[in-house]
Amino acid sequence: MAKEIVLTGITTSGTPHLGNYVGAVRPAIEASLDENNESYFFLADYHALIKCQDPERVKSSRKEIAATWLACGLDPEKVCFYRQSDISEIAELNWLLTCVTAKGLMNRAHAYKGAVDVNVNAEQDADLGITMGLFCYPVLMSADILAFNANKVPVGRDQIQHIEMARDIAGRLNHLYGQQLVLPEAVVDDSETALLKGLDGRKMSKSYNNTIPLFESEKKLKKAINKIKTNLLEPGEAKDPNDSTVFDIYRAFATVEQTAEMHQKFLDGIAWGEAKKELFNLVNEELGEAREKYNALMDAPNDVEEILQAGAAKARSRAQSIVTPLRESMGLVKFS
């Protein structure tokens, strides 16, 4: 029985935070242990250039995210772990797909429409500040997926449209040039912990500047957790666990039994300071060993580079087996 190809990437535009860990890193690594899967993990550094023009930030983020994956248990011997920018076939496929992608499809992309709406509401030119990178983002994401004929792509609910677009683009190419590409499927985690809340109660995101960095020191982790926004309810007053960022994050790291116990403590009126202390202890316990590995990897960039180069060799071999026959089907052949 053929293994299913599962592909996951994280954009390298910032420092990994608890939301990345809970929503992407941890479940992806767990899925990679399934012997029925052939897993691909990549650093989406081309995507980072769409929204970040700070070379040092992109450079440091690539290193931080690579070290994060490895520190959290990703086994490069069992998966294909690589940088997007090391795979030239992805860039080539991006162009081949662009040539069969309808502009109208790109016009409907949520990110592009959202940027246009912001400009229009501000009574500015609709396309002010919008690059072709942002506009064509779904095509590049499609190339990431289709270069390996991935079957499953774990994504957040806000990314489902991009997988649907990848299916549309692949279907159009197959119609024109024969059955070349597999139509991928989105895998959405609808669990209560899939989207972690940030310091201000909104979704934890670098865009909101409300994140808790994943591998800060114990002291800085405790300080960040103490900054989580809470209400003014006093100790002894019942608190709603379903309307609490503290509880939301606690649940993401706790067992079923621990979650039930904390739920009751909220109803019994646990003090916010005590709740945050218990949250810190729980998170710190899970991340402690990985933090040590992360720091060691950050101090050994050559070791990380060697792993990524080995992964790139495997990824390129796979991508070439997809892109080469596709080139030929489109007429890009050598003269004989």
mmCIF file of C-alpha atoms in Angstrom:
data_model
loop_
_atom_site.group_PDB
_atom_site.id
_atom_site.type_symbol
_atom_site.label_atom_id
_atom_site.label_comp_id
_atom_site.label_asym_id
_atom_site.label_seq_id
_atom_site.Cartn_x
_atom_site.Cartn_y
_atom_site.Cartn_z
ATOM 1 C CA MET A 1 0.000 0.000 0.000
ATOM 2 C CA ALA A 2 1.426 3.358 -1.074
ATOM 3 C CA LYS A 3 2.091 5.853 1.668
ATOM 4 C CA GLU A 4 0.193 9.139 1.744
ATOM 5 C CA ILE A 5 2.374 12.187 1.229
ATOM 6 C CA VAL A 6 1.758 14.811 3.913
ATOM 7 C CA LEU A 7 3.303 18.268 3.532
ATOM 8 C CA THR A 8 3.688 21.024 6.135
ATOM 9 C CA GLY A 9 5.471 24.381 6.032
ATOM 10 C CA ILE A 10 5.980 27.392 8.294
ATOM 11 C CA THR A 11 6.746 30.878 6.967
ATOM 12 C CA THR A 12 10.114 32.159 8.165
ATOM 13 C CA SER A 13 9.209 35.721 9.065
ATOM 14 C CA GLY A 14 9.361 35.691 12.852
ATOM 15 C CA THR A 15 10.284 33.890 16.047
ATOM 16 C CA PRO A 16 8.302 30.678 16.730
ATOM 17 C CA HIS A 17 5.665 31.074 19.430
ATOM 18 C CA LEU A 18 3.360 28.859 21.467
ATOM 19 C CA GLY A 19 0.623 29.135 18.834
ATOM 20 C CA ASN A 20 2.964 27.747 16.150
ATOM 21 C CA TYR A 21 3.921 24.903 18.450
ATOM 22 C CA VAL A 22 0.397 23.892 19.426
ATOM 23 C CA GLY A 23 -1.254 24.492 16.064
ATOM 24 C CA ALA A 24 1.422 23.235 13.658
ATOM 25 C CA VAL A 25 4.699 21.905 15.027
ATOM 26 C CA ARG A 26 3.485 19.427 17.656
ATOM 27 C CA PRO A 27 0.646 17.834 15.631
ATOM 28 C CA ALA A 28 2.780 17.658 12.484
ATOM 29 C CA ILE A 29 5.585 15.859 14.281
ATOM 30 C CA GLU A 30 3.072 13.454 15.830
ATOM 31 C CA ALA A 31 1.644 12.763 12.355
ATOM 32 C CA SER A 32 5.138 12.093 11.014
ATOM 33 C CA LEU A 33 5.368 9.092 13.342
ATOM 34 C CA ASP A 34 2.547 7.397 11.418
ATOM 35 C CA GLU A 35 4.186 4.743 9.247
ATOM 36 C CA ASN A 36 1.429 5.182 6.668
ATOM 37 C CA ASN A 37 2.645 8.727 5.944
ATOM 38 C CA GLU A 38 5.587 10.038 3.943
ATOM 39 C CA SER A 39 6.162 13.437 5.513
ATOM 40 C CA TYR A 40 7.632 16.611 4.021
ATOM 41 C CA PHE A 41 8.474 19.603 6.222
ATOM 42 C CA PHE A 42 9.795 22.861 4.825
ATOM 43 C CA LEU A 43 10.863 26.352 5.788
ATOM 44 C CA ALA A 44 8.724 28.655 3.640
ATOM 45 C CA ASP A 45 11.352 31.341 3.110
ATOM 46 C CA TYR A 46 10.095 32.419 -0.340
ATOM 47 C CA HIS A 47 6.738 33.135 1.287
ATOM 48 C CA ALA A 48 8.471 35.190 3.987
ATOM 49 C CA LEU A 49 9.638 37.672 1.341
ATOM 50 C CA ILE A 50 6.034 38.587 0.577
ATOM 51 C CA LYS A 51 5.538 40.331 3.913
ATOM 52 C CA CYS A 52 9.046 40.839 5.253
ATOM 53 C CA GLN A 53 11.729 42.894 3.493
ATOM 54 C CA ASP A 54 14.164 42.701 6.404
ATOM 55 C CA PRO A 55 16.953 40.299 5.322
ATOM 56 C CA GLU A 56 18.294 39.833 8.852
ATOM 57 C CA ARG A 57 14.858 38.927 10.172
ATOM 58 C CA VAL A 58 14.311 36.359 7.421
ATOM 59 C CA LYS A 59 17.798 34.956 7.973
ATOM 60 C CA SER A 60 17.400 34.606 11.738
ATOM 61 C CA SER A 61 13.851 33.267 11.455
ATOM 62 C CA ARG A 62 14.967 30.479 9.098
ATOM 63 C CA LYS A 63 17.539 29.384 11.659
ATOM 64 C CA GLU A 64 15.135 29.662 14.600
ATOM 65 C CA ILE A 65 12.370 27.704 12.923
ATOM 66 C CA ALA A 66 14.728 24.976 11.681
ATOM 67 C CA ALA A 67 16.104 24.578 15.213
ATOM 68 C CA THR A 68 12.544 24.539 16.590
ATOM 69 C CA TRP A 69 11.418 21.645 14.395
ATOM 70 C CA LEU A 70 14.484 19.601 15.290
ATOM 71 C CA ALA A 71 14.381 20.436 19.002
ATOM 72 C CA CYS A 72 10.728 19.419 19.196
ATOM 73 C CA GLY A 73 11.476 15.937 17.907
ATOM 74 C CA LEU A 74 11.435 16.029 14.103
ATOM 75 C CA ASP A 75 13.574 13.133 12.862
ATOM 76 C CA PRO A 76 15.313 14.128 9.596
ATOM 77 C CA GLU A 77 16.089 10.471 8.951
ATOM 78 C CA LYS A 78 12.383 9.620 8.788
ATOM 79 C CA VAL A 79 11.051 12.736 7.032
ATOM 80 C CA CYS A 80 12.128 15.093 4.261
ATOM 81 C CA PHE A 81 13.128 18.387 5.914
ATOM 82 C CA TYR A 82 14.251 21.235 3.649
ATOM 83 C CA ARG A 83 14.237 24.951 2.816
ATOM 84 C CA GLN A 84 11.809 26.010 0.122
ATOM 85 C CA SER A 85 14.437 28.221 -1.538
ATOM 86 C CA ASP A 86 16.833 25.265 -1.931
ATOM 87 C CA ILE A 87 14.422 23.482 -4.293
ATOM 88 C CA SER A 88 14.728 25.112 -7.718
ATOM 89 C CA GLU A 89 11.962 22.870 -9.064
ATOM 90 C CA ILE A 90 9.450 24.686 -6.859
ATOM 91 C CA ALA A 91 10.313 28.010 -8.500
ATOM 92 C CA GLU A 92 10.083 26.420 -11.947
ATOM 93 C CA LEU A 93 6.766 24.773 -11.186
ATOM 94 C CA ASN A 94 5.495 28.090 -9.835
ATOM 95 C CA TRP A 95 5.907 29.554 -13.339
ATOM 96 C CA LEU A 96 4.425 26.553 -15.128
ATOM 97 C CA LEU A 97 1.355 26.782 -12.887
ATOM 98 C CA THR A 98 1.135 30.557 -13.319
ATOM 99 C CA CYS A 99 0.760 30.018 -17.065
ATOM 100 C CA VAL A 100 -2.450 28.010 -16.590
ATOM 101 C CA THR A 101 -3.911 29.962 -13.659
ATOM 102 C CA ALA A 102 -6.804 32.318 -14.347
ATOM 103 C CA LYS A 103 -6.340 35.859 -13.035
ATOM 104 C CA GLY A 104 -9.963 35.769 -11.918
ATOM 105 C CA LEU A 105 -9.105 32.945 -9.535
ATOM 106 C CA MET A 106 -6.369 35.069 -7.952
ATOM 107 C CA ASN A 107 -8.762 38.015 -7.708
ATOM 108 C CA ARG A 108 -10.842 35.952 -5.280
ATOM 109 C CA ALA A 109 -7.973 35.138 -2.890
ATOM 110 C CA HIS A 110 -8.846 36.216 0.656
ATOM 111 C CA ALA A 111 -5.472 37.841 1.397
ATOM 112 C CA TYR A 112 -5.569 39.951 -1.761
ATOM 113 C CA LYS A 113 -9.205 40.939 -1.297
ATOM 114 C CA GLY A 114 -8.513 41.845 2.325
ATOM 115 C CA ALA A 115 -5.620 44.120 1.351
ATOM 116 C CA VAL A 116 -7.769 45.789 -1.320
ATOM 117 C CA ASP A 117 -10.588 46.339 1.174
ATOM 118 C CA VAL A 118 -8.204 48.043 3.603
ATOM 119 C CA ASN A 119 -7.097 50.442 0.874
ATOM 120 C CA VAL A 120 -10.627 51.152 -0.350
ATOM 121 C CA ASN A 121 -11.899 51.793 3.170
ATOM 122 C CA ALA A 122 -9.035 54.245 3.647
ATOM 123 C CA GLU A 123 -10.060 55.941 0.361
ATOM 124 C CA GLN A 124 -6.736 55.052 -1.254
ATOM 125 C CA ASP A 125 -5.856 53.387 -4.545
ATOM 126 C CA ALA A 126 -7.175 49.815 -4.365
ATOM 127 C CA ASP A 127 -3.787 48.250 -5.140
ATOM 128 C CA LEU A 128 -1.623 50.553 -3.032
ATOM 129 C CA GLY A 129 1.274 48.591 -1.544
ATOM 130 C CA ILE A 130 0.091 45.265 -2.993
ATOM 131 C CA THR A 131 2.893 43.299 -4.634
ATOM 132 C CA MET A 132 2.661 40.528 -7.181
ATOM 133 C CA GLY A 133 4.057 38.296 -4.454
ATOM 134 C CA LEU A 134 0.917 38.820 -2.393
ATOM 135 C CA PHE A 135 -1.344 38.566 -5.432
ATOM 136 C CA CYS A 136 0.259 35.321 -6.670
ATOM 137 C CA TYR A 137 0.812 33.796 -3.221
ATOM 138 C CA PRO A 138 -1.722 30.971 -3.875
ATOM 139 C CA VAL A 139 0.202 29.866 -6.985
ATOM 140 C CA LEU A 140 3.462 29.543 -5.070
ATOM 141 C CA MET A 141 1.662 27.636 -2.332
ATOM 142 C CA SER A 142 0.245 25.365 -5.017
ATOM 143 C CA ALA A 143 3.772 24.764 -6.330
ATOM 144 C CA ASP A 144 4.939 23.848 -2.823
ATOM 145 C CA ILE A 145 2.273 21.164 -2.689
ATOM 146 C CA LEU A 146 2.172 19.922 -6.270
ATOM 147 C CA ALA A 147 5.962 19.647 -6.625
ATOM 148 C CA PHE A 148 5.669 16.542 -4.444
ATOM 149 C CA ASN A 149 2.126 15.493 -5.414
ATOM 150 C CA ALA A 150 1.169 15.764 -1.755
ATOM 151 C CA ASN A 151 -2.068 14.011 -0.811
ATOM 152 C CA LYS A 152 -2.700 15.747 2.509
ATOM 153 C CA VAL A 153 -1.890 19.298 3.638
ATOM 154 C CA PRO A 154 -2.596 20.184 7.282
ATOM 155 C CA VAL A 155 -3.787 23.810 7.385
ATOM 156 C CA GLY A 156 -5.753 26.232 9.499
ATOM 157 C CA ARG A 157 -9.319 26.909 8.471
ATOM 158 C CA ASP A 158 -8.235 30.260 6.997
ATOM 159 C CA GLN A 159 -5.977 28.390 4.535
ATOM 160 C CA ILE A 160 -8.582 26.036 3.093
ATOM 161 C CA GLN A 161 -9.164 28.348 0.135
ATOM 162 C CA HIS A 162 -5.523 27.986 -0.913
ATOM 163 C CA ILE A 163 -5.819 24.202 -1.033
ATOM 164 C CA GLU A 164 -8.985 24.522 -3.089
ATOM 165 C CA MET A 165 -7.106 26.827 -5.459
ATOM 166 C CA ALA A 166 -4.277 24.299 -5.719
ATOM 167 C CA ARG A 167 -6.855 21.698 -6.727
ATOM 168 C CA ASP A 168 -8.345 24.069 -9.319
ATOM 169 C CA ILE A 169 -4.926 24.889 -10.774
ATOM 170 C CA ALA A 170 -3.828 21.258 -10.876
ATOM 171 C CA GLY A 171 -7.122 20.273 -12.473
ATOM 172 C CA ARG A 172 -6.711 22.900 -15.185
ATOM 173 C CA LEU A 173 -3.160 21.752 -15.947
ATOM 174 C CA ASN A 174 -4.245 18.113 -16.059
ATOM 175 C CA HIS A 175 -7.029 19.051 -18.481
ATOM 176 C CA LEU A 176 -4.558 20.744 -20.816
ATOM 177 C CA TYR A 177 -1.585 18.388 -20.571
ATOM 178 C CA GLY A 178 -2.852 15.057 -19.323
ATOM 179 C CA GLN A 179 -2.975 13.545 -15.861
ATOM 180 C CA GLN A 180 0.181 14.945 -14.299
ATOM 181 C CA LEU A 181 -0.686 16.195 -10.826
ATOM 182 C CA VAL A 182 -2.475 14.798 -7.779
ATOM 183 C CA LEU A 183 -5.312 16.904 -6.366
ATOM 184 C CA PRO A 184 -4.393 17.607 -2.710
ATOM 185 C CA GLU A 185 -6.777 17.575 0.247
ATOM 186 C CA ALA A 186 -6.814 19.970 3.187
ATOM 187 C CA VAL A 187 -6.575 18.474 6.670
ATOM 188 C CA VAL A 188 -8.110 20.845 9.215
ATOM 189 C CA ASP A 189 -7.718 20.506 12.959
ATOM 190 C CA ASP A 190 -10.984 21.708 14.483
ATOM 191 C CA SER A 191 -9.996 20.849 18.035
ATOM 192 C CA GLU A 192 -10.420 23.456 20.752
ATOM 193 C CA THR A 193 -6.655 23.992 20.943
ATOM 194 C CA ALA A 194 -5.962 24.338 17.208
ATOM 195 C CA LEU A 195 -6.021 28.154 17.391
ATOM 196 C CA LEU A 196 -4.328 29.431 20.515
ATOM 197 C CA LYS A 197 -5.241 32.796 22.012
ATOM 198 C CA GLY A 198 -2.553 35.429 22.505
ATOM 199 C CA LEU A 199 -1.784 37.868 25.323
ATOM 200 C CA ASP A 200 -4.726 40.121 24.403
ATOM 201 C CA GLY A 201 -7.298 37.367 23.866
ATOM 202 C CA ARG A 202 -7.163 37.446 20.080
ATOM 203 C CA LYS A 203 -5.626 34.668 17.983
ATOM 204 C CA MET A 204 -1.921 34.398 18.831
ATOM 205 C CA SER A 205 -0.194 35.993 15.857
ATOM 206 C CA LYS A 206 2.932 37.972 15.042
ATOM 207 C CA SER A 207 0.631 40.398 13.225
ATOM 208 C CA TYR A 208 -1.078 41.280 16.514
ATOM 209 C CA ASN A 209 2.182 41.421 18.489
ATOM 210 C CA ASN A 210 0.525 39.258 21.149
ATOM 211 C CA THR A 211 2.681 36.137 21.043
ATOM 212 C CA ILE A 212 4.530 34.163 23.696
ATOM 213 C CA PRO A 213 7.892 33.069 22.211
ATOM 214 C CA LEU A 214 8.359 29.323 22.316
ATOM 215 C CA PHE A 215 11.893 29.023 23.637
ATOM 216 C CA GLU A 216 12.439 32.038 25.840
ATOM 217 C CA SER A 217 14.273 31.477 29.130
ATOM 218 C CA GLU A 218 12.197 30.342 32.118
ATOM 219 C CA LYS A 219 12.311 33.888 33.512
ATOM 220 C CA LYS A 220 11.065 35.464 30.269
ATOM 221 C CA LEU A 221 8.418 32.766 29.802
ATOM 222 C CA LYS A 222 7.036 33.472 33.267
ATOM 223 C CA LYS A 223 7.080 37.207 32.582
ATOM 224 C CA ALA A 224 5.191 36.747 29.301
ATOM 225 C CA ILE A 225 2.547 34.522 30.906
ATOM 226 C CA ASN A 226 2.037 37.099 33.641
ATOM 227 C CA LYS A 227 1.180 39.642 30.909
ATOM 228 C CA ILE A 228 -1.834 37.638 29.718
ATOM 229 C CA LYS A 229 -4.898 39.846 29.848
ATOM 230 C CA THR A 230 -7.502 38.865 32.465
ATOM 231 C CA ASN A 231 -10.634 40.437 33.936
ATOM 232 C CA LEU A 232 -10.997 42.104 37.343
ATOM 233 C CA LEU A 233 -12.605 39.191 39.168
ATOM 234 C CA GLU A 234 -11.135 38.724 42.633
ATOM 235 C CA PRO A 235 -9.894 35.464 44.234
ATOM 236 C CA GLY A 236 -12.897 33.420 45.318
ATOM 237 C CA GLU A 237 -15.130 34.754 42.542
ATOM 238 C CA ALA A 238 -16.121 32.164 39.927
ATOM 239 C CA LYS A 239 -14.413 32.628 36.561
ATOM 240 C CA ASP A 240 -15.572 31.469 33.149
ATOM 241 C CA PRO A 241 -12.947 29.049 31.746
ATOM 242 C CA ASN A 242 -14.479 29.361 28.283
ATOM 243 C CA ASP A 243 -13.694 33.078 28.216
ATOM 244 C CA SER A 244 -10.127 32.952 29.476
ATOM 245 C CA THR A 245 -6.837 33.051 27.598
ATOM 246 C CA VAL A 246 -5.117 31.514 30.620
ATOM 247 C CA PHE A 247 -7.398 28.498 30.479
ATOM 248 C CA ASP A 248 -7.189 28.334 26.678
ATOM 249 C CA ILE A 249 -3.403 27.966 26.766
ATOM 250 C CA TYR A 250 -3.479 25.657 29.798
ATOM 251 C CA ARG A 251 -5.845 23.275 28.016
ATOM 252 C CA ALA A 252 -3.486 23.103 25.026
ATOM 253 C CA PHE A 253 -0.719 21.649 27.211
ATOM 254 C CA ALA A 254 -2.724 19.679 29.776
ATOM 255 C CA THR A 255 -4.036 16.143 29.940
ATOM 256 C CA VAL A 256 -7.779 15.542 30.037
ATOM 257 C CA GLU A 257 -7.589 15.074 33.808
ATOM 258 C CA GLN A 258 -5.540 18.239 34.349
ATOM 259 C CA THR A 259 -7.944 20.221 32.176
ATOM 260 C CA ALA A 260 -10.934 19.014 34.193
ATOM 261 C CA GLU A 261 -9.199 19.934 37.454
ATOM 262 C CA MET A 262 -8.343 23.441 36.235
ATOM 263 C CA HIS A 263 -11.881 23.885 34.921
ATOM 264 C CA GLN A 264 -13.199 23.230 38.409
ATOM 265 C CA LYS A 265 -10.630 25.575 39.957
ATOM 266 C CA PHE A 266 -11.903 28.356 37.709
ATOM 267 C CA LEU A 267 -15.458 27.733 38.851
ATOM 268 C CA ASP A 268 -14.219 27.720 42.454
ATOM 269 C CA GLY A 269 -12.605 31.144 41.987
ATOM 270 C CA ILE A 270 -8.881 30.484 41.608
ATOM 271 C CA ALA A 271 -6.822 33.692 41.795
ATOM 272 C CA TRP A 272 -5.424 34.878 38.465
ATOM 273 C CA GLY A 273 -1.916 34.897 39.864
ATOM 274 C CA GLU A 274 -2.210 31.281 40.962
ATOM 275 C CA ALA A 275 -3.745 30.246 37.629
ATOM 276 C CA LYS A 276 -0.875 31.852 35.731
ATOM 277 C CA LYS A 277 1.638 30.160 38.032
ATOM 278 C CA GLU A 278 0.120 26.750 37.287
ATOM 279 C CA LEU A 279 0.098 27.578 33.577
ATOM 280 C CA PHE A 280 3.787 28.505 33.650
ATOM 281 C CA ASN A 281 4.719 25.296 35.460
ATOM 282 C CA LEU A 282 2.807 23.176 32.951
ATOM 283 C CA VAL A 283 4.219 24.860 29.836
ATOM 284 C CA ASN A 284 7.740 25.017 31.206
ATOM 285 C CA GLU A 285 7.687 21.323 32.060
ATOM 286 C CA GLU A 286 6.754 20.350 28.505
ATOM 287 C CA LEU A 287 9.221 22.702 26.820
ATOM 288 C CA GLY A 288 12.201 22.424 29.167
ATOM 289 C CA GLU A 289 14.053 19.599 27.426
ATOM 290 C CA ALA A 290 13.257 20.940 23.960
ATOM 291 C CA ARG A 291 14.529 24.387 25.025
ATOM 292 C CA GLU A 292 17.927 22.899 25.873
ATOM 293 C CA LYS A 293 18.084 21.129 22.500
ATOM 294 C CA TYR A 294 17.026 24.330 20.737
ATOM 295 C CA ASN A 295 19.777 26.380 22.360
ATOM 296 C CA ALA A 296 22.343 23.715 21.456
ATOM 297 C CA LEU A 297 21.187 23.721 17.824
ATOM 298 C CA MET A 298 21.280 27.523 17.648
ATOM 299 C CA ASP A 299 24.911 27.282 18.724
ATOM 300 C CA ALA A 300 25.650 24.695 16.023
ATOM 301 C CA PRO A 301 24.369 26.223 12.735
ATOM 302 C CA ASN A 302 26.645 24.013 10.618
ATOM 303 C CA ASP A 303 24.925 20.915 11.977
ATOM 304 C CA VAL A 304 21.509 22.352 11.088
ATOM 305 C CA GLU A 305 22.744 23.335 7.625
ATOM 306 C CA GLU A 306 24.018 19.809 6.996
ATOM 307 C CA ILE A 307 20.597 18.385 7.885
ATOM 308 C CA LEU A 308 18.823 20.838 5.581
ATOM 309 C CA GLN A 309 21.179 20.131 2.668
ATOM 310 C CA ALA A 310 20.575 16.402 3.030
ATOM 311 C CA GLY A 311 16.844 17.062 3.090
ATOM 312 C CA ALA A 312 17.079 19.294 0.036
ATOM 313 C CA ALA A 313 18.769 16.499 -1.919
ATOM 314 C CA LYS A 314 15.880 14.154 -1.122
ATOM 315 C CA ALA A 315 13.293 16.829 -1.872
ATOM 316 C CA ARG A 316 14.849 17.758 -5.220
ATOM 317 C CA SER A 317 14.948 14.126 -6.306
ATOM 318 C CA ARG A 318 11.238 13.782 -5.595
ATOM 319 C CA ALA A 319 10.353 17.133 -7.192
ATOM 320 C CA GLN A 320 12.355 16.336 -10.325
ATOM 321 C CA SER A 321 10.332 13.159 -10.801
ATOM 322 C CA ILE A 322 7.202 15.350 -10.917
ATOM 323 C CA VAL A 323 8.434 18.437 -12.764
ATOM 324 C CA THR A 324 10.556 16.790 -15.493
ATOM 325 C CA PRO A 325 7.701 14.855 -17.154
ATOM 326 C CA LEU A 326 5.481 17.904 -16.705
ATOM 327 C CA ARG A 327 8.001 20.061 -18.603
ATOM 328 C CA GLU A 328 8.040 17.524 -21.414
ATOM 329 C CA SER A 329 4.246 17.343 -21.574
ATOM 330 C CA MET A 330 4.189 21.135 -22.025
ATOM 331 C CA GLY A 331 6.657 20.996 -24.943
ATOM 332 C CA LEU A 332 9.820 21.968 -23.071
ATOM 333 C CA VAL A 333 11.932 19.165 -24.519
ATOM 334 C CA LYS A 334 15.423 18.834 -25.945
ATOM 335 C CA PHE A 335 15.801 18.761 -29.724
ATOM 336 C CA SER A 336 16.490 15.262 -30.983
#
